[in-house]
PDB file of C-alpha atoms in Angstrom:
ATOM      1  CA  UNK A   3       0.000   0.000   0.000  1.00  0.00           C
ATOM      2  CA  UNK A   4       1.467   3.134  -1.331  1.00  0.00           C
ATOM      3  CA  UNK A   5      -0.277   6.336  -0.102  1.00  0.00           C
ATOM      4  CA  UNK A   6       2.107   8.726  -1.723  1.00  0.00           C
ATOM      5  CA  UNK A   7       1.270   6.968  -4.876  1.00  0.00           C
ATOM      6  CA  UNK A   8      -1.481   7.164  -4.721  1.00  0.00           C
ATOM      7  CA  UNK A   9      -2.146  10.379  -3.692  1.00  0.00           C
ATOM      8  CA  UNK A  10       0.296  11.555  -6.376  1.00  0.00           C
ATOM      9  CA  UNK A  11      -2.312   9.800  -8.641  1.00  0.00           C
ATOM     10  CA  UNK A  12      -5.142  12.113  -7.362  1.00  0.00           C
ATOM     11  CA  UNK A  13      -3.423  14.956  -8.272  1.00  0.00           C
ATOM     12  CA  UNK A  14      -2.748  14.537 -11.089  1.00  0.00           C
ATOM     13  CA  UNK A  15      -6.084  13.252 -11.944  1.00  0.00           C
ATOM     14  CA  UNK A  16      -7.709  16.452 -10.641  1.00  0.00           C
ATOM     15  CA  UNK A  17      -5.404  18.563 -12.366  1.00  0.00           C
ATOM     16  CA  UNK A  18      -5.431  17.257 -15.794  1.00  0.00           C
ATOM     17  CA  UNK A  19      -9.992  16.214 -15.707  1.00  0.00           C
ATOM     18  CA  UNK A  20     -10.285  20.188 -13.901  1.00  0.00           C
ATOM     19  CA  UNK A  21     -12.222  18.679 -11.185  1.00  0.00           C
ATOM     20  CA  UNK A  22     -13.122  20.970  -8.457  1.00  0.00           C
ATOM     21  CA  UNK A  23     -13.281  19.370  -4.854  1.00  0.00           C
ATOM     22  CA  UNK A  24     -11.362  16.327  -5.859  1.00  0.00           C
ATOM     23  CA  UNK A  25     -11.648  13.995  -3.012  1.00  0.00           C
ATOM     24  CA  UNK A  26      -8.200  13.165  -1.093  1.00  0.00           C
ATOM     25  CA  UNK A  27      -6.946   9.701   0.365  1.00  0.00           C
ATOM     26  CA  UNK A  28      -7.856  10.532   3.616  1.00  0.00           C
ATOM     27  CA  UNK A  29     -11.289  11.009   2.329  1.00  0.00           C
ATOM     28  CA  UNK A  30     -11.440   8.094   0.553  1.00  0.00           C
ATOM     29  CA  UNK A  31     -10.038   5.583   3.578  1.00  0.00           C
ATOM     30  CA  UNK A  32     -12.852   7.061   5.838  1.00  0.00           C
ATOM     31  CA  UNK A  33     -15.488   6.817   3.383  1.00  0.00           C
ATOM     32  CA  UNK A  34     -14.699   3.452   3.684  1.00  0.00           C
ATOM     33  CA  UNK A  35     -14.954   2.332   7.549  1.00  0.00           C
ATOM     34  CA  UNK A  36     -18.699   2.410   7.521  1.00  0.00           C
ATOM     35  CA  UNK A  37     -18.986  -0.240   5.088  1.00  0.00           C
ATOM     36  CA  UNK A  38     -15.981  -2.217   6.169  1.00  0.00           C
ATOM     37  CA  UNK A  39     -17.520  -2.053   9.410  1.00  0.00           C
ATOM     38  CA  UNK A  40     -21.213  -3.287   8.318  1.00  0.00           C
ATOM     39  CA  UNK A  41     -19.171  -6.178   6.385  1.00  0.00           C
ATOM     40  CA  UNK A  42     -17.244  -7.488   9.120  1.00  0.00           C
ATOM     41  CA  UNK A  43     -20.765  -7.283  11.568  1.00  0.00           C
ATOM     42  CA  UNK A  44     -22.692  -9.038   8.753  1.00  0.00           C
ATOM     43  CA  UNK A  45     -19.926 -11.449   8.189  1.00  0.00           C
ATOM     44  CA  UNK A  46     -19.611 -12.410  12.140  1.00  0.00           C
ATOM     45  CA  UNK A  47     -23.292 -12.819  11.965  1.00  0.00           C
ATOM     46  CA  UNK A  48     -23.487 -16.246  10.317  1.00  0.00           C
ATOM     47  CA  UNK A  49     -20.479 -18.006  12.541  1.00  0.00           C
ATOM     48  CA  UNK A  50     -22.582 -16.178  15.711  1.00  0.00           C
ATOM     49  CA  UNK A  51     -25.976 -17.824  14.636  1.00  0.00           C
ATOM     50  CA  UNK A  52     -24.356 -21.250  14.105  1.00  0.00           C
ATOM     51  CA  UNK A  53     -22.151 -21.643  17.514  1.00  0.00           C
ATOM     52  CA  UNK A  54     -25.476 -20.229  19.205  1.00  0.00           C
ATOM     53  CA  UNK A  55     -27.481 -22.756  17.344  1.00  0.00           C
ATOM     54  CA  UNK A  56     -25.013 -25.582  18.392  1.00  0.00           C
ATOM     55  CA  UNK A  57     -24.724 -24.319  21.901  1.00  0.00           C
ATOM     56  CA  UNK A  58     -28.606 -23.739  22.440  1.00  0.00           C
ATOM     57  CA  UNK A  59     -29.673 -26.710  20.434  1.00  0.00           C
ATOM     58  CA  UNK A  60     -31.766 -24.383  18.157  1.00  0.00           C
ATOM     59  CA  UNK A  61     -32.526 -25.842  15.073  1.00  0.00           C
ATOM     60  CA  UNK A  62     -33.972 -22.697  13.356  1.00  0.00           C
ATOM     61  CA  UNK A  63     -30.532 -20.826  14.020  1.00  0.00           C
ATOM     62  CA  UNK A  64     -28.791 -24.052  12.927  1.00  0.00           C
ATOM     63  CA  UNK A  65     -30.716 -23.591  10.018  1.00  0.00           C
ATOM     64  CA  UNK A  66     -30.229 -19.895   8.986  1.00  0.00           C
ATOM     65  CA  UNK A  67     -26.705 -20.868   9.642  1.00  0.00           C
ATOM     66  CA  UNK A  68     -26.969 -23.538   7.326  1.00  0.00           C
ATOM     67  CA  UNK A  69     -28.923 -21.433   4.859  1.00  0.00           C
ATOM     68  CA  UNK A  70     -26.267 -18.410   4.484  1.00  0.00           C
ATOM     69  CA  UNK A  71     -23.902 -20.511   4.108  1.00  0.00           C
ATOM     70  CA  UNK A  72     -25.312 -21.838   0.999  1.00  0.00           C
ATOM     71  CA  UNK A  73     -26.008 -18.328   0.101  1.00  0.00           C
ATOM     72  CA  UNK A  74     -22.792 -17.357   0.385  1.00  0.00           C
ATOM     73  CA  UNK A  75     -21.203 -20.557  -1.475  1.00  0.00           C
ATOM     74  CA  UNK A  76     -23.529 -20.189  -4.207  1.00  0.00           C
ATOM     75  CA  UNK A  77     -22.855 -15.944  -4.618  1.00  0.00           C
ATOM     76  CA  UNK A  78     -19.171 -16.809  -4.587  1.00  0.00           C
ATOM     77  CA  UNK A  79     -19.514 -19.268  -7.230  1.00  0.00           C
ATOM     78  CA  UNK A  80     -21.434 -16.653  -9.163  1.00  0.00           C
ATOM     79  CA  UNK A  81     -19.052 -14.275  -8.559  1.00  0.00           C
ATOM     80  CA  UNK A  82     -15.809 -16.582  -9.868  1.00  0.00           C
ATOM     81  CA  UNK A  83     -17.599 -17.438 -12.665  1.00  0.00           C
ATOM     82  CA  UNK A  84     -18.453 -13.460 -13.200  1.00  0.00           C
ATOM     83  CA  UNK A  85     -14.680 -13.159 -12.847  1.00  0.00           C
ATOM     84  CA  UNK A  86     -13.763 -15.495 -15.606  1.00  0.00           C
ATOM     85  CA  UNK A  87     -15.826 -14.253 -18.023  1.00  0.00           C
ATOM     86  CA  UNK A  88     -14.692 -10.729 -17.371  1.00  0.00           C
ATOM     87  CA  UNK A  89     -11.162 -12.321 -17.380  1.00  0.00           C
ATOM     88  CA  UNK A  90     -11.646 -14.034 -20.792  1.00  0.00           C
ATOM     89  CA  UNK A  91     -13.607 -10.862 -22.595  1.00  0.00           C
ATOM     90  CA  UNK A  92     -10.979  -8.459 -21.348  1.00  0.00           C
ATOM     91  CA  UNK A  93      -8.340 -11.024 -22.964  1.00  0.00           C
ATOM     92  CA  UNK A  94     -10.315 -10.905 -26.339  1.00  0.00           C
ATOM     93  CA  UNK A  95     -11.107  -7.121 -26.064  1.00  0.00           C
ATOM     94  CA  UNK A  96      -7.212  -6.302 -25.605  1.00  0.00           C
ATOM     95  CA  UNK A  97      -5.706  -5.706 -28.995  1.00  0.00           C
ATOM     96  CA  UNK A  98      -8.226  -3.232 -29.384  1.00  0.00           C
ATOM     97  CA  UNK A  99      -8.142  -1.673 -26.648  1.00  0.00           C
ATOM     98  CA  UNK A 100      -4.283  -1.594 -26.907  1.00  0.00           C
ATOM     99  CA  UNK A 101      -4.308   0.407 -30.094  1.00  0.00           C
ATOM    100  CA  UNK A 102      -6.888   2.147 -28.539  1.00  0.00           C
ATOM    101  CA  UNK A 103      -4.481   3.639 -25.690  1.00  0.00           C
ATOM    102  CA  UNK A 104      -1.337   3.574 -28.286  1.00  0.00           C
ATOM    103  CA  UNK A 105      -4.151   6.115 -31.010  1.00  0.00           C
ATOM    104  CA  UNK A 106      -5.149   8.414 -27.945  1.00  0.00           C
ATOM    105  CA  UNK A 107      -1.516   9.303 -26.385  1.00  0.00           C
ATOM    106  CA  UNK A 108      -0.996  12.421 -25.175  1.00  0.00           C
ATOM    107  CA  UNK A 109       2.445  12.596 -25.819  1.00  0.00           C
ATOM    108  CA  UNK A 110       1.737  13.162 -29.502  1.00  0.00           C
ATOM    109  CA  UNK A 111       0.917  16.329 -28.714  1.00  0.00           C
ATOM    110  CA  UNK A 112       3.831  16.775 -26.329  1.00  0.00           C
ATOM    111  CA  UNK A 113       6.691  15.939 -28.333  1.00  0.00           C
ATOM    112  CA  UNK A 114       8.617  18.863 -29.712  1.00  0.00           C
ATOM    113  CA  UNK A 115      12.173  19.151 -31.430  1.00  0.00           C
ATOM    114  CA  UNK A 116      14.356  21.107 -29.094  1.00  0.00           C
ATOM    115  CA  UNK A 117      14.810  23.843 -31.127  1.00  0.00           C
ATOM    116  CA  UNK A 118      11.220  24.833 -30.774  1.00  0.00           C
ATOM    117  CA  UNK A 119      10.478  27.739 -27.933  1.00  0.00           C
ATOM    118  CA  UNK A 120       8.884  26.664 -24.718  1.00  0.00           C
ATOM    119  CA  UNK A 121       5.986  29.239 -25.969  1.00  0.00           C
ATOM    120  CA  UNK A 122       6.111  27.844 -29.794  1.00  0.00           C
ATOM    121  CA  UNK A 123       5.694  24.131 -27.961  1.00  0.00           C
ATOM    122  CA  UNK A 124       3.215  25.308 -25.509  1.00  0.00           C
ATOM    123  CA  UNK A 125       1.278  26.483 -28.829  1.00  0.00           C
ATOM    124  CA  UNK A 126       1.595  23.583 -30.699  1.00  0.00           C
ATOM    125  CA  UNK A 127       0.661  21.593 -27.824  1.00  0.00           C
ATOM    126  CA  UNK A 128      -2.319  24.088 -27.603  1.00  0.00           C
ATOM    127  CA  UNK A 129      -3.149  23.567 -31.079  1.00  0.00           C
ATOM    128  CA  UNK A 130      -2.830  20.036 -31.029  1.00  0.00           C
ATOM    129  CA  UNK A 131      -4.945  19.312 -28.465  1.00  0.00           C
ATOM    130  CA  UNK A 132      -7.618  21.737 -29.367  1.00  0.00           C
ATOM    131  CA  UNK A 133      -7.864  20.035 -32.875  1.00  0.00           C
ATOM    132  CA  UNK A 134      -9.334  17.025 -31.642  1.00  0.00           C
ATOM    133  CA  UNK A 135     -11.127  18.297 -28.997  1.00  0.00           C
ATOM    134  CA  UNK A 136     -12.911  20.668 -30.388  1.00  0.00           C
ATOM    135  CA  UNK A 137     -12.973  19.691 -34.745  1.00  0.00           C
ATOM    136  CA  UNK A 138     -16.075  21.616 -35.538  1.00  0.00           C
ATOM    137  CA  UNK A 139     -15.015  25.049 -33.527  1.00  0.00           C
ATOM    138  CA  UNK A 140     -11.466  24.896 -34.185  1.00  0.00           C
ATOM    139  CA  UNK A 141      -8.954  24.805 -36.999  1.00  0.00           C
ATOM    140  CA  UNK A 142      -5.524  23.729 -36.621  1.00  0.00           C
ATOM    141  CA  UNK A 143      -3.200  26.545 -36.849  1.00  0.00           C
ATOM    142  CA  UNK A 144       0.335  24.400 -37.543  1.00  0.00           C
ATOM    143  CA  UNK A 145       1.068  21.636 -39.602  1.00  0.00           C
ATOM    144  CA  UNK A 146       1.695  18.748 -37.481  1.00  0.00           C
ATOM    145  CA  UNK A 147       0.037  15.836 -35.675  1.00  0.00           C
ATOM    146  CA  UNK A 148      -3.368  16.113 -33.934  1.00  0.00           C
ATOM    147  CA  UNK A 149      -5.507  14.702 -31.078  1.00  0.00           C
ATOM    148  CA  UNK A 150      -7.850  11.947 -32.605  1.00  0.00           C
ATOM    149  CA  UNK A 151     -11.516  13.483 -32.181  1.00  0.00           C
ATOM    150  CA  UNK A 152     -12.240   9.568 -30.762  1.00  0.00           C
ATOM    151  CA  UNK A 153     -10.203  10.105 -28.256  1.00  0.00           C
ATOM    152  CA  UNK A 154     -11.390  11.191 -24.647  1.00  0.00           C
ATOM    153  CA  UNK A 155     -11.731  15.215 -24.368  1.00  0.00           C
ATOM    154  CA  UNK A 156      -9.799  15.682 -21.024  1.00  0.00           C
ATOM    155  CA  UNK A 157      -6.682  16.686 -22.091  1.00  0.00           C
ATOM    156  CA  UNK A 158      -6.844  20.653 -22.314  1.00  0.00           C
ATOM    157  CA  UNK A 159      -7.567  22.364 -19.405  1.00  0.00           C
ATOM    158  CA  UNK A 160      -8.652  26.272 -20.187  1.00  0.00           C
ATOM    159  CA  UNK A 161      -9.586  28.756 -17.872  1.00  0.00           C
ATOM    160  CA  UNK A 162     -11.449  31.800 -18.310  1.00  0.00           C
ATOM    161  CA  UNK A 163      -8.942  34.484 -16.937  1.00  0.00           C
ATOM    162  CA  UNK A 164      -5.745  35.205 -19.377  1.00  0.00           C
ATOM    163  CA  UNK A 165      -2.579  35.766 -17.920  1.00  0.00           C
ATOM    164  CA  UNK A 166      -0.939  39.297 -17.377  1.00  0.00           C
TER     165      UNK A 166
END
């Protein structure tokens, strides 16, 4: 468990998607603890209801305990088989996907010869970006690559105010 990471991560998700209020890892972990804490009272439940039913001699709570334990044994089997066939169409789904990721990389629009300007790149990243973003609104002012219009639109953040 890296928190650093991860909270690297967050940043620079909420800085590149604009997202105002982004939540932190902090508030993530103790979003958490209420469920994690109806799980584990749920899950001590059924062990609860069969030791009482053994030590009482309660066949009804014998019973439940028998009967959420098939429950659970029959969701779990669900569940792995859920798993495999996620497993096996992710598999089949991964050379497109994989060009998918490789079509819509930023860095095409990032990758300047050195002798460019950091304002000329900044521009041609600008213009890049904007291309396939916004392809009805907005012509491409330089020759060179730009962002496939498939691709997702997060990738330019603008603001309203212009710099001084």
């Amino acid at each position: 468990f890296d928190d650093t990471a991860i909270e690297s991560a967050l940043e620079q998700i909420s800085m590149v998607t604009d997202v105002k209020g982004a939540p932190s890892l902090a508030k993530l972990l103790l979003r958490t603890i209420p469920t994690l804490a109806f799980t584990i009272f749920l899950g001590l439940l059924v062990p609860l209801c069969g030791y009482l039913g053994a030590k009482q001699n309660s066949q009804g709570l014998v019973g439940c305990f028998c009967g959420c334990n098939f429950i659970h044994c029959s969701c779990s089997i669900c569940a792995l088989i859920g798993s495999i066939i996620v497993l096996f169409m992710l598999s089949a789904a991964e050379p497109g996907i994989e060009a998918y990721l490789e079509r819509c990389d930023p860095t095409l629009c990032t990758q300047w010869p050195d002798s460019f300007s950091k304002d000329v790149k900044r521009q041609r990243t600008v213009d890049c970006f904007a291309a396939g973003i916004w392809p009805d609104q907005y012509h491409q002012v330089f020759e060179g690559p730009s962002y496939p219009v498939i691709c997702p639109k997060v990738m330019l953040k603008c603001s309203d105010s212009n710099p001084a």
